[in-house]
XYZ file of C-alpha atoms in Angstrom:
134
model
C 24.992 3.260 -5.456
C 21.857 3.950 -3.676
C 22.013 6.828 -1.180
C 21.807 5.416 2.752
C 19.442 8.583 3.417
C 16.601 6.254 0.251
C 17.653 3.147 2.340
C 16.376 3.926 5.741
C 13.098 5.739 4.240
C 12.535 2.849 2.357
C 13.006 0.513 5.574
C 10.746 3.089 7.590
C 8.027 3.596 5.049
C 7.993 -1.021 4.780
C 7.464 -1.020 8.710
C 4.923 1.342 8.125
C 2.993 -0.192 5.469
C 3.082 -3.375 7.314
C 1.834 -1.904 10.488
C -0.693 -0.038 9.305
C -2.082 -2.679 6.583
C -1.902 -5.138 9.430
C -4.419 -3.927 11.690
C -6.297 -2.776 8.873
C -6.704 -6.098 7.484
C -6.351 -7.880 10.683
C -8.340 -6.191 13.076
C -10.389 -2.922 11.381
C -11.703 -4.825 7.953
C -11.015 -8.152 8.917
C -14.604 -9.017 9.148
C -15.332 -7.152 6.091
C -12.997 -9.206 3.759
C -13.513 -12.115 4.680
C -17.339 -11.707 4.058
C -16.551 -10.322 0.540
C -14.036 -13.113 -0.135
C -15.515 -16.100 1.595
C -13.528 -19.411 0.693
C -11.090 -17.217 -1.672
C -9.585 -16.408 1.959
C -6.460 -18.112 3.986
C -7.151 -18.762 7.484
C -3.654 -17.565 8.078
C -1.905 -15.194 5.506
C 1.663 -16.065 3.665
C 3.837 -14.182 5.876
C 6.788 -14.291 3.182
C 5.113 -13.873 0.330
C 3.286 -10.490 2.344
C 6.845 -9.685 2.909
C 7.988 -9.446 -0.288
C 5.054 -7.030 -1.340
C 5.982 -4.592 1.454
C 9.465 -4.412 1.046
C 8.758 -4.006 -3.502
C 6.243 -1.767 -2.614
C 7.508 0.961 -0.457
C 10.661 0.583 -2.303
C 8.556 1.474 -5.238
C 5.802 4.222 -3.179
C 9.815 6.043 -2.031
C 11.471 6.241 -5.646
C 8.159 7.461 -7.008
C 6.143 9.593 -4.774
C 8.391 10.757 -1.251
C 11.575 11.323 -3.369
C 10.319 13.494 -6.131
C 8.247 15.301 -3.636
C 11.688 15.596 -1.189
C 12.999 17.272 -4.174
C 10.112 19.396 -5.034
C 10.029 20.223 -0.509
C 6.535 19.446 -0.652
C 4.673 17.196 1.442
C 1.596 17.689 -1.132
C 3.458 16.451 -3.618
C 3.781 13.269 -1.560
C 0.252 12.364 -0.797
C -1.048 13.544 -4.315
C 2.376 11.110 -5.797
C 1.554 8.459 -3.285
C -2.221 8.753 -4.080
C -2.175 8.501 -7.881
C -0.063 4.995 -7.110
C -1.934 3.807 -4.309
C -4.983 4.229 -7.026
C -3.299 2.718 -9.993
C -1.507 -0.531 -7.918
C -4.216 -1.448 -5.779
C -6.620 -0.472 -9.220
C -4.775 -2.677 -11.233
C -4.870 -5.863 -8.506
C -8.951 -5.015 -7.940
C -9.919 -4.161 -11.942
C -8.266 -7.370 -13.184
C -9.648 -9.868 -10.307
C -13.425 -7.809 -11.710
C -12.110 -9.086 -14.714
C -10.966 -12.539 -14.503
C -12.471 -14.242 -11.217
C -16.079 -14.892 -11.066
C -18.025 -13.783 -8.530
C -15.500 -11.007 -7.634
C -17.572 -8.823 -5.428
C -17.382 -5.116 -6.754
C -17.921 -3.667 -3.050
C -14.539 -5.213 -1.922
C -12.590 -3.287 -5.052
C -14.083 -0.063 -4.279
C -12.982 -0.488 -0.493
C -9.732 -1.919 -1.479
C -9.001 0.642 -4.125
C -9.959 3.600 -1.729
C -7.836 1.590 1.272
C -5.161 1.429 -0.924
C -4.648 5.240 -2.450
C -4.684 6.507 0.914
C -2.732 4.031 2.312
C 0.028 4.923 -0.117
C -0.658 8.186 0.243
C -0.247 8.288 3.799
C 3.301 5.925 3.282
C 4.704 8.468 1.253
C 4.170 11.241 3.361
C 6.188 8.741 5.874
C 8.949 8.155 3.266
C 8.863 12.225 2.295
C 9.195 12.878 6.496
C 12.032 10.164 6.924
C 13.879 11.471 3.546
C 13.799 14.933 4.912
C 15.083 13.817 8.583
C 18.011 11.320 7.522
């Protein structure tokens, strides 16, 4: 059974992610990806499909970065946790589109990748605060 306390730090640390994320990629970088991604780009994202991401991913950032540092009672242990996956998810989705997609502009991964481990670093520090307070 998973413990109600993972639950609602796993719902807080989603509506973060998707808050966050969405003005970064909606207002702050918006201009920025769509000149790296031209015609790869919606006009208007998959909401659902978006969805699902957040709700895998801080699911994921929780169980491996804010609850191992909530046992360790370190919030450094969150944002170093949340970092190294941050790096290694959005590293993976950036490397293999360098990889496999011609024309994949190399600026955009190294903004993505460095959006992405502090973004996750940040989230778990969210999911370490909300594990500590429920």
């Amino acid at each position: 059974m998973i413990p109600a306390g993972f639950l609602k730090a796993w719902a807080g640390t989603a509506l973060f992610l998707l808050a966050v994320d969405a003005l970064w990629l909606g207002v702050v970088a918006k201009g920025f990806y769509a000149r790296q991604l031209g015609d790869l780009m919606l006009d208007q994202p998959r909401l659902g499909i978006a969805a699902i991401f957040y709700v895998m991913y801080s699911g994921v950032a929780v169980l491996l970065a804010s609850t191992p540092a909530f046992r360790s009672g370190s919030l450094q242990d969150a944002l170093m946790l949340g970092a190294i996956l941050g790096f290694a998810a959005y590293g993976t989705y950036d490397i293999t589109n360098m990889a496999t997609l011609k024309n994949w502009p190399i600026t955009m991964s190294i903004v993505d990748m460095a959006w992405g481990t502090l973004l996750t670093a940040a989230a778990s520090a969210v999911g370490f605060w909300l594990l500590r307070w429920v």
